[in-house]
CSV table of N, CA, C and O and ligand atoms in Angstrom, one decimal:
chain,number,residue,atom,x,y,z
A,1,MET,N,16.3,2.5,5.3
A,1,MET,CA,15.6,1.4,3.6
A,1,MET,C,16.1,0.5,2.8
A,1,MET,O,15.9,-0.7,2.3
A,2,ALA,N,17.5,1.0,2.3
A,2,ALA,CA,18.1,0.2,1.4
A,2,ALA,C,18.7,-1.0,2.3
A,2,ALA,O,18.5,-2.0,1.5
A,3,GLN,N,19.2,-0.9,3.5
A,3,GLN,CA,19.3,-2.0,4.1
A,3,GLN,C,18.5,-3.0,4.1
A,3,GLN,O,18.7,-4.1,4.3
A,4,GLY,N,17.1,-2.7,4.5
A,4,GLY,CA,16.0,-3.7,4.8
A,4,GLY,C,15.6,-4.2,3.3
A,4,GLY,O,15.5,-5.7,3.5
A,5,VAL,N,16.3,-3.7,2.1
A,5,VAL,CA,15.9,-4.1,1.1
A,5,VAL,C,16.8,-5.4,0.3
A,5,VAL,O,16.6,-6.4,0.1
A,6,ALA,N,18.1,-4.7,0.8
A,6,ALA,CA,19.1,-5.6,0.6
A,6,ALA,C,19.4,-6.8,1.7
A,6,ALA,O,19.5,-8.1,1.2
A,7,ALA,N,18.4,-7.0,2.5
A,7,ALA,CA,18.6,-7.9,3.3
A,7,ALA,C,17.2,-9.0,3.3
A,7,ALA,O,16.9,-9.8,3.7
A,8,GLY,N,16.1,-8.4,2.2
A,8,GLY,CA,15.4,-9.2,1.8
A,8,GLY,C,14.4,-8.9,3.1
A,8,GLY,O,13.0,-9.5,2.9
A,9,GLU,N,14.0,-7.8,4.0
A,9,GLU,CA,13.2,-7.8,4.7
A,9,GLU,C,11.8,-6.5,4.1
A,9,GLU,O,10.7,-6.7,4.6
A,10,ARG,N,12.2,-5.7,3.3
A,10,ARG,CA,11.3,-5.4,2.6
A,10,ARG,C,11.3,-5.2,0.8
A,10,ARG,O,12.7,-5.2,0.5
A,11,ALA,N,10.6,-4.9,0.3
A,11,ALA,CA,10.1,-4.8,-1.2
A,11,ALA,C,9.9,-3.3,-1.3
A,11,ALA,O,9.0,-3.0,-1.1
A,12,LEU,N,10.8,-2.5,-2.4
A,12,LEU,CA,10.4,-1.2,-2.9
A,12,LEU,C,10.2,-1.1,-4.4
A,12,LEU,O,11.3,-1.6,-4.9
A,13,LEU,N,9.1,-0.6,-4.5
A,13,LEU,CA,8.9,-0.6,-6.4
A,13,LEU,C,8.6,0.8,-6.5
A,13,LEU,O,8.3,1.8,-5.2
A,14,VAL,N,9.2,1.2,-7.7
A,14,VAL,CA,9.3,2.5,-8.0
A,14,VAL,C,8.9,2.5,-9.3
A,14,VAL,O,8.7,1.6,-10.3
A,15,ALA,N,7.8,4.1,-9.5
A,15,ALA,CA,7.6,4.1,-10.9
A,15,ALA,C,8.1,5.5,-11.5
A,15,ALA,O,8.5,6.6,-10.7
A,16,GLU,N,8.4,5.3,-12.8
A,16,GLU,CA,9.1,6.7,-13.3
A,16,GLU,C,8.5,6.8,-14.5
A,16,GLU,O,8.2,5.8,-15.6
A,17,ASP,N,8.5,8.3,-14.9
A,17,ASP,CA,8.2,8.7,-16.1
A,17,ASP,C,9.3,9.6,-16.6
A,17,ASP,O,10.5,9.6,-16.0
A,18,ALA,N,9.4,10.1,-17.7
A,18,ALA,CA,10.1,11.0,-18.3
A,18,ALA,C,10.8,12.0,-17.5
A,18,ALA,O,12.1,12.7,-18.0
A,19,ARG,N,9.8,12.6,-16.3
A,19,ARG,CA,10.6,13.3,-15.3
A,19,ARG,C,11.5,12.9,-14.2
A,19,ARG,O,11.7,13.5,-13.7
A,20,GLY,N,11.7,11.6,-14.4
A,20,GLY,CA,11.9,11.0,-13.1
A,20,GLY,C,10.9,10.0,-12.3
A,20,GLY,O,9.8,9.6,-12.7
A,21,LEU,N,11.5,9.8,-11.0
A,21,LEU,CA,10.5,8.9,-10.1
A,21,LEU,C,9.2,10.1,-9.5
A,21,LEU,O,9.1,10.9,-9.9
A,22,CYS,N,8.0,9.1,-9.8
A,22,CYS,CA,6.7,9.7,-9.9
A,22,CYS,C,5.7,8.7,-9.3
A,22,CYS,O,4.6,9.1,-8.5
A,23,GLY,N,6.3,7.5,-8.5
A,23,GLY,CA,5.2,6.6,-7.6
A,23,GLY,C,6.4,6.1,-6.8
A,23,GLY,O,7.5,5.1,-7.2
A,24,THR,N,5.8,5.2,-5.5
A,24,THR,CA,6.6,4.2,-4.9
A,24,THR,C,5.6,3.8,-4.0
A,24,THR,O,4.4,4.0,-3.7
A,25,VAL,N,6.1,2.5,-3.7
A,25,VAL,CA,5.0,1.6,-2.7
A,25,VAL,C,6.0,0.3,-2.3
A,25,VAL,O,6.9,0.3,-2.4
A,26,GLN,N,6.1,0.2,-1.2
A,26,GLN,CA,6.7,-1.0,-0.1
A,26,GLN,C,5.6,-1.8,0.4
A,26,GLN,O,4.6,-1.9,0.8
A,27,LEU,N,6.6,-3.0,0.4
A,27,LEU,CA,5.8,-4.4,1.2
A,27,LEU,C,6.6,-5.1,2.5
A,27,LEU,O,8.6,-4.9,2.0
A,28,VAL,N,6.6,-4.7,3.6
A,28,VAL,CA,7.0,-5.3,4.5
A,28,VAL,C,6.6,-6.9,4.7
A,28,VAL,O,6.0,-7.5,4.9
A,29,LEU,N,7.9,-7.2,4.3
A,29,LEU,CA,8.1,-8.7,4.2
A,29,LEU,C,8.4,-9.8,5.4
A,29,LEU,O,8.0,-10.7,5.9
A,30,ASP,N,9.2,-8.8,6.1
A,30,ASP,CA,9.9,-9.3,7.2
A,30,ASP,C,8.7,-9.2,8.4
A,30,ASP,O,8.5,-8.7,8.7
A,31,GLN,N,7.9,-10.7,8.7
A,31,GLN,CA,7.0,-10.5,9.7
A,31,GLN,C,7.3,-11.6,10.9
A,31,GLN,O,8.4,-12.3,10.9
A,32,PRO,N,6.2,-11.8,12.1
A,32,PRO,CA,6.7,-12.3,13.0
A,32,PRO,C,6.7,-13.9,12.5
A,32,PRO,O,6.2,-13.9,11.9
A,33,GLU,N,7.6,-14.5,13.6
A,33,GLU,CA,7.7,-16.0,13.2
A,33,GLU,C,6.1,-16.8,12.8
A,33,GLU,O,6.7,-17.8,12.3
A,34,ASN,N,5.4,-16.5,13.2
A,34,ASN,CA,4.0,-17.0,13.2
A,34,ASN,C,3.3,-16.7,12.3
A,34,ASN,O,2.0,-17.1,11.9
A,35,GLN,N,3.4,-15.6,11.4
A,35,GLN,CA,3.0,-15.0,10.3
A,35,GLN,C,4.0,-14.9,9.1
A,35,GLN,O,3.7,-14.2,8.2
A,36,PRO,N,4.4,-15.9,8.8
A,36,PRO,CA,5.6,-16.0,7.4
A,36,PRO,C,4.8,-15.7,6.0
A,36,PRO,O,5.3,-15.2,5.1
A,37,HIS,N,3.5,-16.1,5.8
A,37,HIS,CA,2.8,-16.0,4.7
A,37,HIS,C,2.2,-14.4,4.7
A,37,HIS,O,1.3,-14.4,3.5
A,38,ARG,N,2.7,-13.6,5.7
A,38,ARG,CA,1.6,-11.9,5.4
A,38,ARG,C,2.9,-11.0,5.2
A,38,ARG,O,4.2,-11.5,5.2
A,39,ALA,N,2.6,-10.0,4.2
A,39,ALA,CA,3.3,-8.9,4.0
A,39,ALA,C,2.4,-7.7,4.5
A,39,ALA,O,0.9,-7.5,4.3
A,40,ASP,N,2.5,-6.6,4.9
A,40,ASP,CA,2.0,-5.5,4.9
A,40,ASP,C,2.7,-4.4,3.7
A,40,ASP,O,3.8,-4.4,3.7
A,41,LEU,N,1.5,-3.7,3.1
A,41,LEU,CA,1.4,-2.8,2.6
A,41,LEU,C,2.0,-1.3,2.5
A,41,LEU,O,1.2,-1.1,3.7
A,42,ALA,N,2.5,-0.8,2.7
A,42,ALA,CA,3.0,0.5,3.2
A,42,ALA,C,3.5,1.7,2.1
A,42,ALA,O,3.9,1.2,0.7
A,43,LYS,N,3.4,2.8,2.7
A,43,LYS,CA,4.0,3.8,1.9
A,43,LYS,C,3.7,4.0,0.5
A,43,LYS,O,4.8,4.5,-0.4
A,44,MET,N,2.6,4.0,0.3
A,44,MET,CA,2.2,4.3,-1.1
A,44,MET,C,1.8,5.6,-1.5
A,44,MET,O,1.3,6.5,-0.8
A,45,LEU,N,2.7,6.2,-2.6
A,45,LEU,CA,2.9,7.4,-2.8
A,45,LEU,C,2.8,7.8,-4.3
A,45,LEU,O,3.7,7.2,-4.5
A,46,VAL,N,2.0,8.3,-4.8
A,46,VAL,CA,1.8,9.1,-6.3
A,46,VAL,C,2.3,10.7,-6.5
A,46,VAL,O,1.7,11.3,-5.7
A,47,HIS,N,3.4,10.7,-7.2
A,47,HIS,CA,3.3,12.4,-7.5
A,47,HIS,C,2.1,12.7,-7.5
A,47,HIS,O,1.6,12.4,-8.4
A,48,ARG,N,2.1,14.1,-7.5
A,48,ARG,CA,0.7,15.3,-8.3
A,48,ARG,C,0.8,15.1,-9.6
A,48,ARG,O,-0.3,14.6,-9.9
A,49,ARG,N,1.8,15.3,-10.0
A,49,ARG,CA,1.8,15.1,-11.9
A,49,ARG,C,1.2,14.0,-12.6
A,49,ARG,O,0.7,14.2,-13.3
A,50,PRO,N,1.5,12.8,-11.9
A,50,PRO,CA,0.7,11.5,-12.8
A,50,PRO,C,-0.7,11.3,-12.0
A,50,PRO,O,-1.0,10.1,-12.6
A,51,ARG,N,-0.9,11.8,-11.1
A,51,ARG,CA,-2.1,11.2,-10.3
A,51,ARG,C,-3.5,11.3,-11.3
A,51,ARG,O,-3.4,11.8,-12.3
A,52,ARG,N,-4.1,10.2,-11.1
A,52,ARG,CA,-5.7,10.3,-11.5
A,52,ARG,C,-5.6,9.7,-12.9
A,52,ARG,O,-6.4,10.0,-14.1
A,53,GLN,N,-4.5,8.5,-13.2
A,53,GLN,CA,-4.2,8.3,-14.5
A,53,GLN,C,-4.0,6.7,-14.3
A,53,GLN,O,-3.5,6.3,-15.4
A,54,GLY,N,-4.5,5.9,-13.3
A,54,GLY,CA,-4.3,4.4,-13.0
A,54,GLY,C,-2.9,4.4,-12.2
A,54,GLY,O,-2.5,3.1,-12.1
A,55,LEU,N,-1.9,5.2,-12.0
A,55,LEU,CA,-0.8,5.0,-11.4
A,55,LEU,C,-0.9,3.8,-10.1
A,55,LEU,O,-0.1,3.0,-9.9
A,56,GLY,N,-1.5,4.7,-9.4
A,56,GLY,CA,-1.7,4.1,-7.9
A,56,GLY,C,-2.2,2.4,-7.9
A,56,GLY,O,-1.6,1.8,-7.4
A,57,ALA,N,-3.3,2.5,-9.0
A,57,ALA,CA,-3.6,0.9,-9.0
A,57,ALA,C,-2.7,0.0,-9.4
A,57,ALA,O,-2.8,-1.0,-9.4
A,58,ALA,N,-2.0,0.3,-10.8
A,58,ALA,CA,-0.8,-0.1,-10.9
A,58,ALA,C,0.4,-0.3,-10.1
A,58,ALA,O,0.6,-1.6,-10.0
A,59,LEU,N,0.1,0.5,-9.4
A,59,LEU,CA,1.4,0.2,-8.3
A,59,LEU,C,0.9,-1.0,-7.2
A,59,LEU,O,1.6,-2.0,-6.7
A,60,ILE,N,-0.5,-0.8,-7.0
A,60,ILE,CA,-0.8,-1.5,-6.1
A,60,ILE,C,-0.9,-3.1,-6.8
A,60,ILE,O,-0.3,-4.0,-6.2
A,61,ARG,N,-1.4,-3.7,-7.8
A,61,ARG,CA,-1.3,-4.6,-9.0
A,61,ARG,C,0.4,-5.1,-8.7
A,61,ARG,O,0.5,-6.2,-8.4
A,62,ALA,N,1.1,-4.3,-8.7
A,62,ALA,CA,2.5,-4.4,-8.9
A,62,ALA,C,3.1,-4.9,-7.7
A,62,ALA,O,4.0,-6.2,-7.4
A,63,ALA,N,2.7,-4.8,-6.4
A,63,ALA,CA,2.9,-4.7,-5.1
A,63,ALA,C,2.5,-6.1,-4.8
A,63,ALA,O,3.1,-7.1,-4.6
A,64,GLU,N,1.2,-6.5,-5.5
A,64,GLU,CA,0.5,-8.0,-4.9
A,64,GLU,C,1.3,-9.0,-5.7
A,64,GLU,O,1.4,-10.1,-5.2
A,65,ALA,N,1.6,-8.7,-7.0
A,65,ALA,CA,2.5,-9.6,-7.8
A,65,ALA,C,3.9,-9.8,-7.3
A,65,ALA,O,4.3,-11.2,-6.9
A,66,THR,N,4.1,-8.7,-6.5
A,66,THR,CA,5.8,-9.2,-6.0
A,66,THR,C,5.6,-9.8,-4.8
A,66,THR,O,6.2,-10.7,-4.2
A,67,ALA,N,4.5,-9.6,-4.1
A,67,ALA,CA,4.1,-10.4,-2.6
A,67,ALA,C,3.7,-11.8,-3.0
A,67,ALA,O,4.4,-12.9,-2.4
A,68,ARG,N,3.1,-12.1,-4.4
A,68,ARG,CA,2.9,-13.9,-4.4
A,68,ARG,C,4.7,-14.1,-4.7
A,68,ARG,O,4.7,-15.3,-4.6
A,69,GLU,N,5.3,-13.2,-5.4
A,69,GLU,CA,6.7,-13.9,-6.1
A,69,GLU,C,7.2,-14.5,-4.5
A,69,GLU,O,8.2,-15.2,-4.5
A,70,TRP,N,7.2,-13.7,-3.6
A,70,TRP,CA,7.9,-13.8,-2.5
A,70,TRP,C,7.1,-14.7,-1.4
A,70,TRP,O,7.4,-15.1,-0.2
A,71,GLY,N,6.0,-15.7,-2.0
A,71,GLY,CA,5.0,-16.6,-1.2
A,71,GLY,C,4.3,-15.9,-0.2
A,71,GLY,O,3.7,-17.1,0.8
A,72,LYS,N,4.1,-14.8,-0.3
A,72,LYS,CA,3.2,-14.4,0.3
A,72,LYS,C,1.4,-14.5,-0.2
A,72,LYS,O,1.4,-14.6,-1.0
A,73,THR,N,0.6,-15.1,0.8
A,73,THR,CA,-0.7,-15.1,0.5
A,73,THR,C,-1.8,-14.0,1.2
A,73,THR,O,-2.6,-14.3,0.9
A,74,LEU,N,-0.9,-13.1,2.0
A,74,LEU,CA,-2.0,-12.3,2.7
A,74,LEU,C,-1.5,-10.9,2.8
A,74,LEU,O,-0.3,-11.0,3.6
A,75,LEU,N,-2.0,-10.0,2.3
A,75,LEU,CA,-1.3,-8.5,2.6
A,75,LEU,C,-2.3,-7.5,3.5
A,75,LEU,O,-3.7,-7.6,3.6
A,76,VAL,N,-1.7,-6.8,4.4
A,76,VAL,CA,-2.4,-5.9,5.2
A,76,VAL,C,-1.9,-4.7,5.4
A,76,VAL,O,-0.9,-4.3,4.5
A,77,LEU,N,-2.9,-3.3,5.2
A,77,LEU,CA,-2.9,-2.2,5.1
A,77,LEU,C,-3.6,-1.3,6.0
A,77,LEU,O,-4.2,-1.7,6.3
A,78,ASP,N,-2.8,-0.3,6.1
A,78,ASP,CA,-4.4,1.2,7.1
A,78,ASP,C,-3.8,2.0,6.0
A,78,ASP,O,-3.3,2.3,5.6
A,79,ALA,N,-5.0,3.0,5.9
A,79,ALA,CA,-5.3,4.1,5.3
A,79,ALA,C,-6.3,5.2,5.8
A,79,ALA,O,-7.0,4.5,6.7
A,80,VAL,N,-6.0,6.2,5.7
A,80,VAL,CA,-6.5,7.3,5.9
A,80,VAL,C,-8.4,7.4,5.8
A,80,VAL,O,-8.6,7.0,4.5
A,81,THR,N,-9.4,7.0,6.5
A,81,THR,CA,-10.8,6.9,6.3
A,81,THR,C,-11.2,7.7,5.3
A,81,THR,O,-11.1,9.0,5.6
A,82,GLY,N,-11.9,7.2,4.4
A,82,GLY,CA,-12.5,8.4,3.8
A,82,GLY,C,-11.5,8.8,2.5
A,82,GLY,O,-12.1,9.4,1.7
A,83,GLY,N,-10.5,8.4,2.4
A,83,GLY,CA,-9.5,9.5,1.8
A,83,GLY,C,-9.5,8.4,0.3
A,83,GLY,O,-10.0,7.7,-0.1
A,84,ALA,N,-8.4,9.1,-0.9
A,84,ALA,CA,-8.4,8.7,-2.0
A,84,ALA,C,-8.0,7.5,-2.1
A,84,ALA,O,-7.9,6.3,-3.3
A,85,ALA,N,-6.8,6.9,-1.1
A,85,ALA,CA,-6.3,5.7,-0.8
A,85,ALA,C,-7.2,4.4,-0.5
A,85,ALA,O,-7.1,3.6,-0.9
A,86,ALA,N,-8.5,4.8,0.2
A,86,ALA,CA,-9.1,3.8,0.7
A,86,ALA,C,-9.8,3.5,-0.5
A,86,ALA,O,-10.3,2.4,-0.4
A,87,ARG,N,-10.3,4.4,-1.5
A,87,ARG,CA,-11.3,4.3,-2.4
A,87,ARG,C,-10.7,3.4,-3.2
A,87,ARG,O,-11.2,2.1,-3.9
A,88,LEU,N,-9.2,3.3,-3.6
A,88,LEU,CA,-8.3,2.9,-4.5
A,88,LEU,C,-8.4,1.6,-4.1
A,88,LEU,O,-8.5,0.5,-4.7
A,89,TYR,N,-8.1,1.2,-2.8
A,89,TYR,CA,-8.0,-0.2,-2.2
A,89,TYR,C,-9.3,-0.8,-2.2
A,89,TYR,O,-9.5,-1.9,-2.7
A,90,GLU,N,-10.7,-0.5,-1.9
A,90,GLU,CA,-11.6,-1.0,-2.1
A,90,GLU,C,-12.2,-1.3,-3.7
A,90,GLU,O,-12.7,-2.3,-3.8
A,91,ARG,N,-11.9,-0.2,-4.2
A,91,ARG,CA,-12.2,-0.9,-5.6
A,91,ARG,C,-11.5,-2.1,-6.4
A,91,ARG,O,-12.0,-2.5,-7.3
A,92,LEU,N,-10.2,-2.1,-5.5
A,92,LEU,CA,-9.0,-3.3,-6.3
A,92,LEU,C,-9.5,-4.4,-6.0
A,92,LEU,O,-8.8,-5.4,-5.9
A,93,GLY,N,-10.2,-4.4,-5.0
A,93,GLY,CA,-11.0,-5.8,-3.8
A,93,GLY,C,-10.7,-5.9,-2.4
A,93,GLY,O,-10.4,-7.5,-2.0
A,94,TRP,N,-9.7,-4.9,-2.1
A,94,TRP,CA,-9.3,-5.2,-0.4
A,94,TRP,C,-10.8,-5.3,0.2
A,94,TRP,O,-11.3,-4.4,0.0
A,95,GLU,N,-10.3,-6.3,1.3
A,95,GLU,CA,-11.8,-6.2,2.0
A,95,GLU,C,-11.5,-5.2,3.3
A,95,GLU,O,-10.2,-5.6,3.9
A,96,ARG,N,-12.0,-4.7,3.8
A,96,ARG,CA,-12.2,-3.3,5.1
A,96,ARG,C,-12.9,-4.4,6.5
A,96,ARG,O,-13.5,-5.3,6.4
A,97,VAL,N,-11.6,-4.2,7.3
A,97,VAL,CA,-11.7,-5.0,8.8
A,97,VAL,C,-12.4,-4.1,9.5
A,97,VAL,O,-13.3,-4.2,10.0
A,98,GLY,N,-11.9,-2.6,9.3
A,98,GLY,CA,-12.6,-2.0,10.5
A,98,GLY,C,-12.1,-0.5,10.7
A,98,GLY,O,-11.3,-0.3,9.9
A,99,VAL,N,-12.3,0.4,11.8
A,99,VAL,CA,-12.0,2.0,11.5
A,99,VAL,C,-11.4,1.9,13.1
A,99,VAL,O,-12.4,1.5,13.9
A,100,ILE,N,-10.1,2.2,13.1
A,100,ILE,CA,-9.5,2.7,14.5
A,100,ILE,C,-9.4,4.4,14.5
A,100,ILE,O,-8.9,4.7,13.5
A,101,PRO,N,-10.5,4.4,15.1
A,101,PRO,CA,-10.6,6.2,15.3
A,101,PRO,C,-9.5,7.0,15.8
A,101,PRO,O,-8.8,6.5,16.8
A,102,GLY,N,-9.2,7.9,15.4
A,102,GLY,CA,-7.7,9.1,16.0
A,102,GLY,C,-6.9,8.0,15.9
A,102,GLY,O,-5.6,7.9,16.8
A,103,HIS,N,-6.3,7.2,14.9
A,103,HIS,CA,-5.2,6.3,14.7
A,103,HIS,C,-3.9,7.0,14.6
A,103,HIS,O,-2.6,6.8,14.9
A,104,ALA,N,-4.2,8.0,13.6
A,104,ALA,CA,-2.8,8.8,13.5
A,104,ALA,C,-2.7,10.4,13.2
A,104,ALA,O,-3.7,10.8,13.2
A,105,LEU,N,-1.7,11.1,13.0
A,105,LEU,CA,-1.6,12.4,13.1
A,105,LEU,C,-1.4,12.6,11.5
A,105,LEU,O,-1.0,12.3,10.6
A,106,MET,N,-2.7,13.9,11.1
A,106,MET,CA,-2.4,14.4,10.0
A,106,MET,C,-1.3,15.2,9.9
A,106,MET,O,-0.8,16.0,10.9
A,107,PRO,N,-0.7,15.7,8.5
A,107,PRO,CA,0.3,16.2,8.3
A,107,PRO,C,0.3,17.8,9.0
A,107,PRO,O,0.9,18.4,9.4
A,108,GLN,N,-1.0,18.4,9.0
A,108,GLN,CA,-1.9,19.4,9.1
A,108,GLN,C,-1.7,19.6,10.6
A,108,GLN,O,-2.0,21.1,11.2
A,109,GLY,N,-1.5,18.6,11.5
A,109,GLY,CA,-2.4,18.4,12.8
A,109,GLY,C,-3.2,17.9,13.0
A,109,GLY,O,-4.1,18.0,12.1
A,110,GLY,N,-4.0,17.6,14.2
A,110,GLY,CA,-5.0,16.8,14.4
A,110,GLY,C,-5.0,15.0,14.1
A,110,GLY,O,-4.2,14.6,13.4
A,111,LEU,N,-5.8,14.5,14.7
A,111,LEU,CA,-5.9,13.0,14.6
A,111,LEU,C,-6.7,12.7,13.4
A,111,LEU,O,-7.8,13.7,13.3
A,112,CYS,N,-6.4,11.7,12.5
A,112,CYS,CA,-7.6,11.3,11.8
A,112,CYS,C,-7.9,9.6,11.8
A,112,CYS,O,-7.5,9.5,12.4
A,113,ASP,N,-9.0,9.0,11.7
A,113,ASP,CA,-9.5,8.0,11.5
A,113,ASP,C,-8.5,7.0,10.5
A,113,ASP,O,-8.2,7.4,9.4
A,114,THR,N,-8.4,5.7,10.8
A,114,THR,CA,-7.8,5.3,9.8
A,114,THR,C,-8.6,3.9,9.6
A,114,THR,O,-9.0,3.0,10.7
A,115,THR,N,-8.7,3.1,8.6
A,115,THR,CA,-9.4,1.8,7.7
A,115,THR,C,-8.3,0.8,7.9
A,115,THR,O,-7.3,1.2,6.9
A,116,VAL,N,-8.5,-0.1,8.5
A,116,VAL,CA,-7.5,-1.4,8.0
A,116,VAL,C,-8.2,-2.4,7.1
A,116,VAL,O,-9.3,-2.7,7.2
A,117,TYR,N,-7.2,-2.8,6.1
A,117,TYR,CA,-7.7,-3.3,5.0
A,117,TYR,C,-7.0,-4.6,5.1
A,117,TYR,O,-5.7,-4.9,5.2
A,118,PHE,N,-7.6,-6.0,4.4
A,118,PHE,CA,-6.7,-7.1,4.0
A,118,PHE,C,-7.2,-7.6,2.6
A,118,PHE,O,-8.2,-7.8,2.2
A,119,ARG,N,-6.2,-8.3,1.6
A,119,ARG,CA,-6.0,-8.7,0.6
A,119,ARG,C,-5.6,-10.4,0.9
A,119,ARG,O,-4.9,-10.1,1.2
A,120,ASP,N,-6.7,-10.8,0.5
A,120,ASP,CA,-6.3,-12.7,0.6
A,120,ASP,C,-5.9,-12.8,-1.0
A,120,ASP,O,-6.5,-12.9,-1.9
A,121,LEU,N,-4.5,-13.3,-0.9
A,121,LEU,CA,-3.6,-13.8,-2.7
A,121,LEU,C,-3.7,-15.1,-2.6
A,121,LEU,O,-3.6,-15.4,-3.7
A,122,GLY,N,-4.4,-15.8,-1.7
A,122,GLY,CA,-4.5,-17.2,-1.9
A,122,GLY,C,-5.2,-17.9,-2.7
A,122,GLY,O,-5.1,-19.3,-3.4
A,123,GLY,N,-6.5,-17.3,-3.4
A,123,GLY,CA,-7.3,-17.8,-3.8
A,123,GLY,C,-7.0,-17.7,-5.4
A,123,GLY,O,-6.1,-16.8,-5.9
B,201,COA,C1,-3.7,7.9,-3.0
B,201,COA,C2,-2.6,7.8,-4.4
B,201,COA,C3,-1.9,7.0,-4.4
B,201,COA,C4,-3.9,7.8,-5.7
B,201,COA,O1,-2.8,7.8,-6.9
B,201,COA,P1,-3.3,7.4,-8.5
B,201,COA,O2,-2.1,7.3,-9.1
B,201,COA,O3,-4.0,9.0,-8.4
B,201,COA,O4,-4.4,6.5,-8.4
B,201,COA,P2,-5.3,5.9,-9.6
B,201,COA,O5,-5.0,7.0,-10.8
B,201,COA,O6,-5.3,4.7,-9.8
B,201,COA,O7,-6.6,6.4,-8.9
B,201,COA,C5,-7.1,8.0,-8.4
B,201,COA,C6,-8.1,8.0,-9.3
B,201,COA,O8,-7.7,8.8,-10.2
B,201,COA,C7,-9.1,7.4,-11.0
B,201,COA,N1,-8.7,7.8,-12.7
B,201,COA,C8,-7.6,6.4,-12.8
B,201,COA,N2,-7.5,6.6,-14.2
B,201,COA,C9,-8.2,7.4,-14.7
B,201,COA,C10,-8.2,7.9,-16.0
B,201,COA,N3,-7.4,7.4,-16.9
B,201,COA,N4,-9.1,8.9,-16.2
B,201,COA,C11,-10.0,9.7,-15.3
B,201,COA,N5,-9.6,9.0,-14.1
B,201,COA,C12,-8.7,8.0,-13.6
B,201,COA,C13,-9.6,6.6,-10.4
B,201,COA,O9,-10.9,6.0,-10.8
B,201,COA,C14,-9.7,6.8,-9.0
B,201,COA,O10,-10.9,7.8,-8.6
B,201,COA,P3,-11.3,8.0,-7.2
B,201,COA,O11,-10.7,9.4,-6.7
B,201,COA,O12,-12.3,8.9,-7.6
B,201,COA,O13,-11.6,7.0,-6.5
B,201,COA,C15,-2.5,9.2,-4.7
B,201,COA,O14,-3.3,10.2,-4.5
B,201,COA,C16,-1.5,9.6,-3.6
B,201,COA,O15,-0.3,9.5,-3.4
B,201,COA,N6,-1.9,10.6,-2.4
B,201,COA,C17,-0.8,11.2,-1.5
B,201,COA,C18,-0.2,9.7,-0.3
B,201,COA,C19,-1.7,8.7,0.2
B,201,COA,O16,-2.5,9.0,0.7
B,201,COA,N7,-0.8,7.8,0.1
B,201,COA,C20,-1.9,6.5,0.7
B,201,COA,C21,-1.1,6.1,1.9
B,201,COA,S1,-2.2,5.0,2.4
């Protein structure tokens, strides 16, 4: 991951509190030749200890600002359908594209549906 960041292929944002790292999110900046204006938002995680205090929202806003700094005008992500993250993206204005049934494995086993979202940063 560090090599990707050093090469400008990814941006890695972290949040810290008095006890250390407590949140992170990534932007995948390196995209196909015909999509240089796009990035993927990925790997958003907030530690259990500071959840439900607005840190997830702050990380998304910071990722959006970082994407703009890199000249990106379109962001794409996917999230577990109906989960806490999906609610957060919708509240922050991300637009829902649709649901892919059985797209990903859950940690405890079994498949879950995934919702794809995009955010137009051009406006
Ligand atoms: C999804 C995740 C990133 C959210 O992080 P978070 O820091 O709790 O996010 P926020 O605090 O911004 O918002 C979460 C909830 O707290 C509420 N909240 C925010 N600030 C609040 C406050 N000051 N007082 C009360 N509630 C508050 C929000 O309204 C939201 O409510 P909802 O769940 O009913 O929609 C976190 O739960 C997580 O890491 N989950 C596991 C990993 C994961 O699913 N990652 C996403 C992969 S796509």
